């Protein structure tokens, strides 16, 4: 069951909504039987329109001409990629494009061994996993919809139809955007997608809104473009719409080097990086209403969306039972901003990095047809398209081996695995960190734990200041064999903002820890070592716990 929309579109007395039912996992085969057949040729045209519901009764997207910058508006379609449409003509002899012949690709066959759902562990995969094989000419030989001959050559900037179909269906199953003309297009990951979005919407000397602590790479992507990030205050549920409203109501360009009132928001609603905060449904509705009020366009970055967890209840809590069905799993997730986006003011950025493999460098965006078309024009002359090798591997895994049911089974299992790791780090903090100076909220999603340190209790707080104490704590951890991330690295305004804001009366000190990479026993040992370092820095006695 798709999440409900937060804000219903207004309808006149004569406008009767006749929304089509949301796509379900079980409904995919029937949908595919009625959809356009996938063209198997090199650089074949692909669009989400080929694979999604027609959206009868849903409103059309709002247009965003007033928000696109001149660079984006001026982009034209790639002449070379546009010429690929003629490749589908029967008996055509192509001497026009620079497409190398696949007979000179030194790859005849690709094999991968993948888990057989629901047996996802490494050991189970070794013994019960299935082998997916891709040959050079599987399409011609009638063995598959995708092969080395096509995937390893140049492709369209939307990505291959074979993988685009899967992510379009997945997006409709999970989010069911509440307007007609939404589309997806593949990306080479969310960092690249963010870079392109900023190039589409911003100009030098403008500002964007983010959480006050945000993904450091987002700030570092914007800064060289001359775009400044303005931090919005947060609580345990993430960004505060009330503060965002105050910032926008009170905006004075003179106080921001002449920058006009911001209208672009970058946010990570679930398992926010670095804080681990997750916006509730009510919070997301409030955020969307604030965006409507100020005509703000939202970049929704959601790599941790499926890593939403049940609350932490202590070290001896029984294991959480998996959802009874795929529909129950989807329904239990806090709905996305995309799912309530009646105006088409959200570009959602999804990625396989945190749920499959970051090295795949494949993700996708979902936005209105207008925005996706402009995005693709940029894609054509920059990254061109995601790696064909990665696309073929992902197609073999997701479409041919698992299907939508298997992929959701994987996400459900991954969610439970990360929940256990979250519980391990929370219990380790309870056991080893000095509560006189350290406090935290158990994360409800993602892979990060955000710990607040009361730096004012440091013996030399008045002389040293926040940043010096932060550095002392950081190196105390390094000296004891544990690496953490300084909270100041994630300040919205970057290093300069951290230096300025650290002197404010209400300045706080944080450290970020990830519970994704190390095994449970090493997570526990790392927190024990960090606790030792904290006690040494603050002159506290050891608690004697081993």
XYZ file of C-alpha atoms in Angstrom:
546
model
C 0.000 0.000 0.000
C 1.485 3.328 -1.046
C 1.947 6.035 1.601
C -0.811 8.649 1.747
C -0.231 12.135 0.433
C 0.149 14.735 3.150
C -1.660 17.570 1.438
C -4.496 16.836 -0.927
C -4.779 18.858 -4.134
C -7.690 21.253 -4.192
C -10.478 20.202 -6.578
C -13.472 22.090 -7.893
C -16.987 20.692 -7.586
C -16.823 19.576 -11.208
C -13.450 17.822 -10.897
C -13.877 14.222 -9.791
C -10.696 12.383 -8.909
C -10.393 8.998 -10.608
C -6.962 7.952 -9.392
C -5.791 4.582 -10.613
C -4.975 2.064 -7.907
C -1.348 1.979 -6.803
C 0.952 -0.587 -8.359
C 1.743 -3.583 -6.150
C 4.434 -6.231 -6.351
C 1.880 -8.788 -7.522
C 0.577 -6.381 -10.135
C 3.907 -5.989 -11.949
C 3.502 -8.927 -14.394
C 0.131 -7.618 -15.614
C 1.550 -4.118 -15.959
C 4.479 -5.385 -17.994
C 2.162 -7.349 -20.266
C 0.421 -4.082 -21.188
C 3.558 -1.896 -21.374
C 5.662 -1.031 -24.384
C 8.066 -3.808 -25.277
C 11.657 -2.988 -24.390
C 13.779 -2.303 -27.445
C 16.893 -4.433 -27.301
C 19.191 -2.330 -29.445
C 22.209 -0.215 -28.582
C 21.405 3.215 -27.081
C 17.669 2.510 -27.345
C 15.297 5.260 -26.228
C 13.857 4.840 -22.733
C 11.411 6.814 -20.613
C 9.460 6.138 -17.426
C 6.334 6.906 -19.445
C 6.783 3.492 -21.054
C 6.440 1.694 -17.717
C 4.256 3.612 -15.240
C 0.539 4.138 -14.662
C -1.107 6.823 -16.796
C -2.155 8.683 -13.643
C -5.745 9.367 -14.670
C -7.321 11.834 -12.243
C -4.040 13.021 -10.808
C -3.078 16.697 -11.280
C -0.365 17.786 -13.690
C 2.937 18.977 -12.256
C 3.566 22.601 -11.488
C 6.114 24.151 -13.832
C 9.437 25.442 -12.547
C 10.620 27.779 -15.299
C 11.047 30.530 -12.704
C 13.487 28.389 -10.727
C 15.681 26.955 -13.488
C 18.813 29.008 -14.139
C 19.981 30.244 -17.516
C 22.541 27.463 -17.873
C 19.826 24.837 -17.529
C 17.321 26.645 -19.752
C 19.885 27.015 -22.529
C 20.815 23.321 -22.790
C 19.882 21.589 -26.032
C 19.547 17.911 -26.725
C 22.650 15.966 -27.724
C 22.705 15.665 -31.516
C 24.690 12.433 -31.404
C 22.457 10.752 -28.823
C 19.398 12.034 -30.642
C 20.539 10.292 -33.816
C 20.386 6.949 -31.999
C 16.611 6.883 -32.588
C 17.301 5.762 -36.164
C 19.146 2.650 -34.986
C 15.825 0.849 -34.523
C 15.106 1.077 -38.266
C 15.238 -2.439 -39.789
C 18.201 -3.182 -42.072
C 19.839 0.166 -41.261
C 23.605 0.159 -41.752
C 25.053 2.589 -39.206
C 28.171 4.473 -40.147
C 27.063 7.612 -38.325
C 27.832 7.130 -34.665
C 31.087 6.386 -32.912
C 29.828 3.075 -31.538
C 32.560 0.444 -31.440
C 31.706 -3.078 -32.536
C 31.137 -5.470 -29.657
C 33.283 -8.084 -31.421
C 36.193 -6.069 -30.060
C 34.903 -6.105 -26.482
C 37.178 -8.570 -24.647
C 34.270 -9.950 -22.625
C 32.327 -13.023 -23.715
C 30.463 -13.848 -20.536
C 29.791 -12.356 -17.108
C 28.763 -14.499 -14.125
C 27.706 -13.363 -10.668
C 26.558 -15.450 -7.727
C 23.808 -13.814 -5.719
C 21.686 -14.767 -2.704
C 18.508 -16.765 -3.158
C 15.802 -14.938 -1.156
C 15.312 -15.141 1.768
C 18.751 -16.726 2.375
C 20.880 -13.603 2.281
C 23.904 -14.308 4.497
C 27.359 -14.767 3.000
C 27.462 -18.398 4.122
C 24.024 -19.157 2.705
C 24.934 -17.507 -0.571
C 28.002 -19.719 -0.887
C 25.896 -22.856 -0.574
C 22.428 -21.928 -1.871
C 23.072 -18.839 -4.007
C 22.100 -18.707 -7.662
C 24.393 -17.877 -10.541
C 23.269 -15.241 -13.023
C 24.982 -15.273 -16.390
C 25.162 -12.591 -19.069
C 26.495 -13.447 -22.506
C 27.559 -11.157 -25.313
C 24.568 -11.842 -27.589
C 21.810 -13.002 -25.222
C 19.234 -10.631 -26.759
C 19.769 -11.931 -30.283
C 19.727 -15.506 -29.014
C 16.481 -14.940 -27.094
C 18.044 -15.644 -23.689
C 17.594 -12.236 -22.025
C 16.441 -8.650 -22.485
C 19.955 -7.325 -21.758
C 23.431 -8.460 -22.748
C 27.076 -7.437 -23.049
C 26.663 -6.340 -26.673
C 24.210 -3.608 -25.577
C 25.174 -2.843 -21.981
C 28.894 -2.396 -22.605
C 28.370 0.078 -25.464
C 27.284 3.716 -25.300
C 23.802 4.268 -23.902
C 21.181 6.929 -23.420
C 21.491 9.350 -20.502
C 18.234 8.096 -18.989
C 19.962 4.788 -18.432
C 18.984 1.524 -20.065
C 15.301 0.730 -20.480
C 15.943 -2.617 -18.780
C 16.974 -1.058 -15.447
C 14.884 2.108 -15.794
C 11.770 -0.065 -15.951
C 12.650 -1.674 -12.622
C 13.311 1.585 -10.735
C 10.190 3.202 -12.213
C 8.031 0.298 -11.015
C 9.793 0.317 -7.639
C 9.139 4.053 -7.251
C 5.459 3.614 -8.024
C 5.094 0.638 -5.667
C 6.735 2.450 -2.747
C 5.901 6.147 -3.299
C 3.130 6.433 -5.919
C 3.763 10.155 -6.646
C 0.425 12.017 -6.537
C 0.726 13.818 -9.861
C 0.595 12.551 -13.432
C 3.802 13.492 -15.183
C 6.502 12.195 -12.856
C 9.487 10.389 -14.297
C 12.686 8.667 -13.207
C 16.108 8.770 -14.781
C 19.223 6.876 -13.748
C 22.216 8.667 -12.251
C 25.787 7.802 -11.322
C 24.883 8.259 -7.662
C 23.332 10.942 -5.488
C 26.454 13.099 -5.181
C 26.547 13.499 -8.954
C 22.778 14.069 -8.981
C 23.142 16.813 -6.369
C 25.936 18.442 -8.357
C 23.726 18.504 -11.454
C 20.716 19.794 -9.515
C 22.745 22.675 -8.100
C 23.985 23.453 -11.612
C 20.351 23.525 -12.772
C 18.863 25.679 -10.027
C 21.493 27.902 -8.421
C 23.732 30.795 -9.437
C 26.869 32.206 -7.837
C 26.083 34.341 -4.810
C 22.844 32.578 -3.871
C 22.010 30.489 -0.808
C 20.390 27.108 -0.257
C 18.768 25.750 2.903
C 19.990 22.608 4.679
C 19.858 21.120 8.151
C 22.262 22.952 10.480
C 24.386 19.785 10.465
C 24.387 18.223 7.014
C 26.186 15.852 4.667
C 29.620 17.474 4.363
C 29.949 16.626 0.673
C 26.744 18.549 -0.080
C 28.274 21.729 1.350
C 31.570 21.020 -0.403
C 29.735 20.532 -3.706
C 27.913 23.857 -3.413
C 30.796 26.000 -2.132
C 32.936 26.154 -5.320
C 29.816 27.216 -7.233
C 29.607 30.253 -4.966
C 26.513 28.852 -3.265
C 26.303 29.222 0.517
C 24.446 26.728 2.730
C 22.217 28.251 5.423
C 21.585 25.885 8.321
C 18.091 25.326 9.724
C 17.901 24.312 13.365
C 17.147 20.706 14.274
C 15.778 18.572 17.083
C 15.606 14.791 17.541
C 13.266 14.622 14.518
C 15.536 16.602 12.251
C 14.889 19.899 10.517
C 12.503 22.338 12.238
C 9.985 23.803 9.762
C 9.147 26.564 12.248
C 12.742 27.806 12.130
C 12.822 27.465 8.352
C 9.700 29.631 8.219
C 11.321 32.225 10.514
C 14.511 32.321 8.427
C 12.555 32.888 5.233
C 10.112 35.403 6.748
C 12.953 37.463 8.208
C 15.384 37.156 5.292
C 17.372 40.317 4.695
C 19.719 40.195 1.675
C 21.935 42.830 3.325
C 22.798 40.324 6.065
C 23.783 37.672 3.501
C 26.105 39.522 1.119
C 23.174 40.555 -1.046
C 21.888 37.016 -1.584
C 18.166 36.818 -2.373
C 15.761 34.804 -0.235
C 16.613 31.093 -0.629
C 14.114 28.861 -2.391
C 16.050 25.566 -2.627
C 16.182 23.075 0.271
C 18.521 20.084 0.529
C 17.344 17.619 3.177
C 17.945 14.009 4.268
C 14.641 13.101 5.982
C 15.437 9.531 7.144
C 18.503 8.602 9.199
C 19.916 12.031 8.466
C 23.652 12.261 7.910
C 25.298 13.028 10.324
C 22.717 13.188 13.136
C 20.710 10.017 12.480
C 17.499 12.028 12.967
C 14.356 10.897 11.170
C 11.496 13.252 10.349
C 8.104 11.972 11.476
C 5.116 12.029 9.119
C 3.786 15.118 10.876
C 7.177 16.823 10.555
C 7.327 16.043 6.826
C 3.846 17.454 6.305
C 4.839 20.638 8.155
C 7.995 20.896 6.077
C 6.055 20.486 2.839
C 3.515 23.130 3.861
C 6.337 25.543 4.669
C 7.855 24.837 1.255
C 4.486 25.578 -0.361
C 4.158 28.829 1.558
C 7.564 30.114 0.418
C 7.629 28.350 -2.983
C 10.682 26.315 -1.985
C 11.874 23.473 -4.217
C 13.066 20.411 -2.279
C 16.002 18.098 -2.992
C 15.061 14.967 -1.027
C 18.178 12.828 -0.556
C 17.091 9.435 0.790
C 19.850 6.791 0.797
C 18.695 5.465 4.191
C 14.925 5.416 3.564
C 14.618 1.625 3.850
C 16.825 1.494 6.947
C 14.046 2.808 9.213
C 14.000 0.883 12.490
C 11.801 0.061 15.431
C 12.651 2.036 18.600
C 15.621 0.968 20.711
C 14.335 -0.750 23.852
C 17.515 -1.922 25.552
C 20.169 -4.632 25.342
C 17.952 -7.593 26.246
C 15.045 -6.800 23.951
C 13.852 -9.687 21.790
C 14.633 -9.627 18.093
C 12.186 -7.613 16.045
C 9.922 -9.786 13.924
C 10.031 -9.114 10.195
C 6.942 -7.633 8.552
C 4.327 -10.163 7.511
C 4.183 -8.920 3.931
C 5.760 -6.468 1.514
C 2.722 -4.228 1.848
C 3.125 -4.182 5.644
C 6.814 -3.304 5.284
C 6.094 -0.381 2.951
C 3.190 0.833 5.076
C 5.410 0.856 8.204
C 7.892 3.272 6.616
C 7.463 6.990 7.263
C 6.125 8.229 3.908
C 8.491 10.113 1.659
C 8.175 13.752 0.682
C 7.762 12.497 -2.875
C 4.641 10.589 -1.847
C 2.956 13.817 -0.654
C 4.270 16.034 -3.460
C 1.081 17.334 -5.064
C 2.956 20.298 -6.602
C 5.921 18.370 -8.078
C 8.253 20.533 -5.962
C 10.423 17.565 -4.911
C 13.371 15.984 -6.702
C 13.947 12.715 -4.895
C 17.419 11.204 -5.100
C 17.634 7.436 -4.586
C 20.736 5.292 -4.608
C 21.830 1.673 -4.473
C 24.958 2.746 -2.549
C 23.724 2.136 0.981
C 21.487 -0.866 0.274
C 23.451 -2.847 -2.351
C 26.962 -1.572 -3.139
C 28.418 1.960 -3.298
C 30.869 0.902 -5.999
C 28.005 0.316 -8.422
C 27.714 4.119 -8.800
C 24.084 3.810 -9.886
C 21.077 5.639 -8.505
C 18.102 7.520 -9.864
C 16.091 10.673 -9.428
C 12.328 11.113 -9.516
C 10.830 14.470 -10.428
C 8.424 16.070 -12.863
C 8.830 15.494 -16.591
C 10.072 19.074 -17.019
C 12.826 18.735 -14.409
C 13.887 15.260 -15.536
C 14.169 16.449 -19.147
C 16.482 19.309 -18.099
C 18.476 16.909 -15.915
C 18.943 14.500 -18.831
C 20.167 17.336 -21.072
C 22.918 18.003 -18.502
C 23.615 14.289 -18.113
C 24.172 13.925 -21.866
C 27.200 16.223 -21.876
C 28.740 15.316 -18.516
C 28.596 11.803 -17.067
C 26.627 10.608 -20.140
C 25.127 7.521 -18.474
C 25.774 5.158 -15.569
C 28.268 2.368 -16.151
C 26.788 -0.220 -18.485
C 28.646 -2.923 -16.582
C 26.942 -1.847 -13.351
C 23.566 -1.611 -15.058
C 23.877 -5.140 -16.420
C 24.912 -6.559 -13.038
C 22.046 -4.774 -11.287
C 19.550 -5.921 -13.923
C 20.668 -9.522 -13.493
C 20.324 -9.220 -9.707
C 17.173 -7.143 -9.337
C 15.074 -7.997 -12.357
C 16.062 -11.454 -13.520
C 17.100 -13.041 -10.204
C 15.126 -11.376 -7.415
C 12.281 -9.408 -8.920
C 10.516 -6.778 -6.836
C 9.523 -9.308 -4.173
C 13.106 -10.469 -3.693
C 14.436 -6.922 -3.562
C 11.924 -5.967 -0.866
C 12.835 -9.169 1.011
C 16.469 -8.030 0.874
C 15.581 -4.563 2.160
C 13.556 -6.061 5.010
C 16.489 -8.292 5.993
C 18.936 -5.386 5.715
C 16.738 -3.255 7.945
C 16.766 -5.954 10.647
C 20.550 -6.376 10.356
C 21.161 -2.651 10.819
C 18.684 -2.556 13.698
C 20.821 -5.112 15.531
C 23.960 -3.056 14.890
C 22.161 0.079 16.101
C 21.247 -1.759 19.282
C 24.872 -2.829 19.758
C 26.248 0.709 19.574
C 23.498 2.110 21.831
C 24.142 -0.526 24.479
C 27.904 0.042 24.225
C 27.320 3.756 24.843
C 25.170 2.969 27.882
C 27.899 0.743 29.216
C 31.079 2.671 28.475
C 30.452 6.393 27.964
C 30.512 8.786 30.943
C 26.954 10.089 31.165
C 28.216 13.117 33.076
C 29.390 14.557 29.768
C 27.918 12.383 26.984
C 24.286 12.071 25.850
C 22.491 10.749 22.784
C 19.207 9.697 21.191
C 19.026 6.232 19.656
C 18.787 6.643 15.869
C 15.526 5.519 14.255
C 17.037 4.985 10.805
C 20.244 4.964 8.837
C 23.731 4.041 9.984
C 24.911 6.937 12.151
C 24.957 7.583 15.891
C 25.243 11.236 16.989
C 26.703 11.840 20.451
C 26.544 15.182 22.250
C 29.413 16.137 24.542
C 28.949 18.740 27.280
C 32.210 20.525 26.559
C 31.521 23.183 29.190
C 32.395 20.602 31.872
C 35.949 20.356 30.546
C 38.454 21.518 33.201
C 39.807 24.189 30.817
C 36.592 25.052 28.952
C 36.861 28.791 29.446
C 40.423 28.922 28.141
C 40.275 26.370 25.322
C 36.862 26.787 23.734
C 34.704 24.310 21.830
C 36.837 23.558 18.776
C 40.027 23.008 20.758
C 38.226 20.609 23.101
C 36.642 18.833 20.130
C 40.112 18.348 18.670
C 41.460 17.087 21.977
C 38.670 14.497 22.226
C 39.170 13.439 18.602
C 42.886 12.806 19.110
C 42.287 11.069 22.428
C 40.238 8.580 20.435
C 42.877 8.247 17.725
C 45.555 7.628 20.368
C 43.421 4.764 21.713
C 42.690 3.276 18.292
C 39.248 4.587 17.345
C 38.325 6.955 14.522
C 35.217 9.133 14.821
C 33.980 12.175 12.906
C 33.968 15.657 14.398
C 30.578 17.336 14.465
C 32.116 20.578 13.207
C 32.903 18.867 9.905
C 29.188 18.821 9.177
C 28.236 22.426 9.939
C 26.057 23.801 7.144
C 28.339 26.741 6.509
C 31.516 24.652 6.451
C 34.722 25.294 8.407
C 34.262 29.057 8.566
C 30.788 28.674 10.032
C 32.046 26.158 12.582
C 34.677 28.625 13.770
C 32.148 31.457 14.064
C 29.312 29.440 15.577
C 31.538 27.706 18.120
C 31.850 31.031 19.930
C 28.087 31.462 20.315
C 26.656 31.010 23.833
C 24.497 28.024 22.892
C 27.138 26.253 20.764
C 27.176 22.476 21.139
C 29.781 19.774 20.515
C 29.007 16.480 18.762
C 30.722 13.411 17.372
C 29.396 11.069 14.680
C 29.904 7.308 14.725
C 28.827 4.816 12.081
C 27.627 1.350 13.025
C 27.583 0.113 9.407
C 31.126 -1.017 8.680
C 32.666 -2.752 11.712
C 31.360 -6.046 13.150
C 29.429 -5.841 16.455
C 32.335 -6.797 18.715
C 34.536 -4.095 17.179
C 31.773 -1.508 17.479
C 31.616 -2.271 21.190
C 35.398 -2.090 21.567
C 35.540 1.208 19.658
C 32.992 2.813 21.978
C 34.887 1.464 25.016
C 38.072 3.106 23.723
C 36.280 6.377 22.999
C 34.837 6.312 26.514
C 38.337 5.934 27.923
C 39.474 8.901 25.887
C 36.548 11.036 27.093
C 37.278 10.222 30.711
C 40.928 11.138 30.246
C 40.114 14.447 28.541
C 37.583 15.459 31.203
C 39.605 14.144 34.147
C 36.962 11.554 35.093
C 37.693 8.293 36.852
C 37.480 5.036 34.906
C 34.191 3.215 35.408
C 36.058 -0.088 35.629
C 33.807 -1.836 33.099
C 35.645 -4.214 30.784
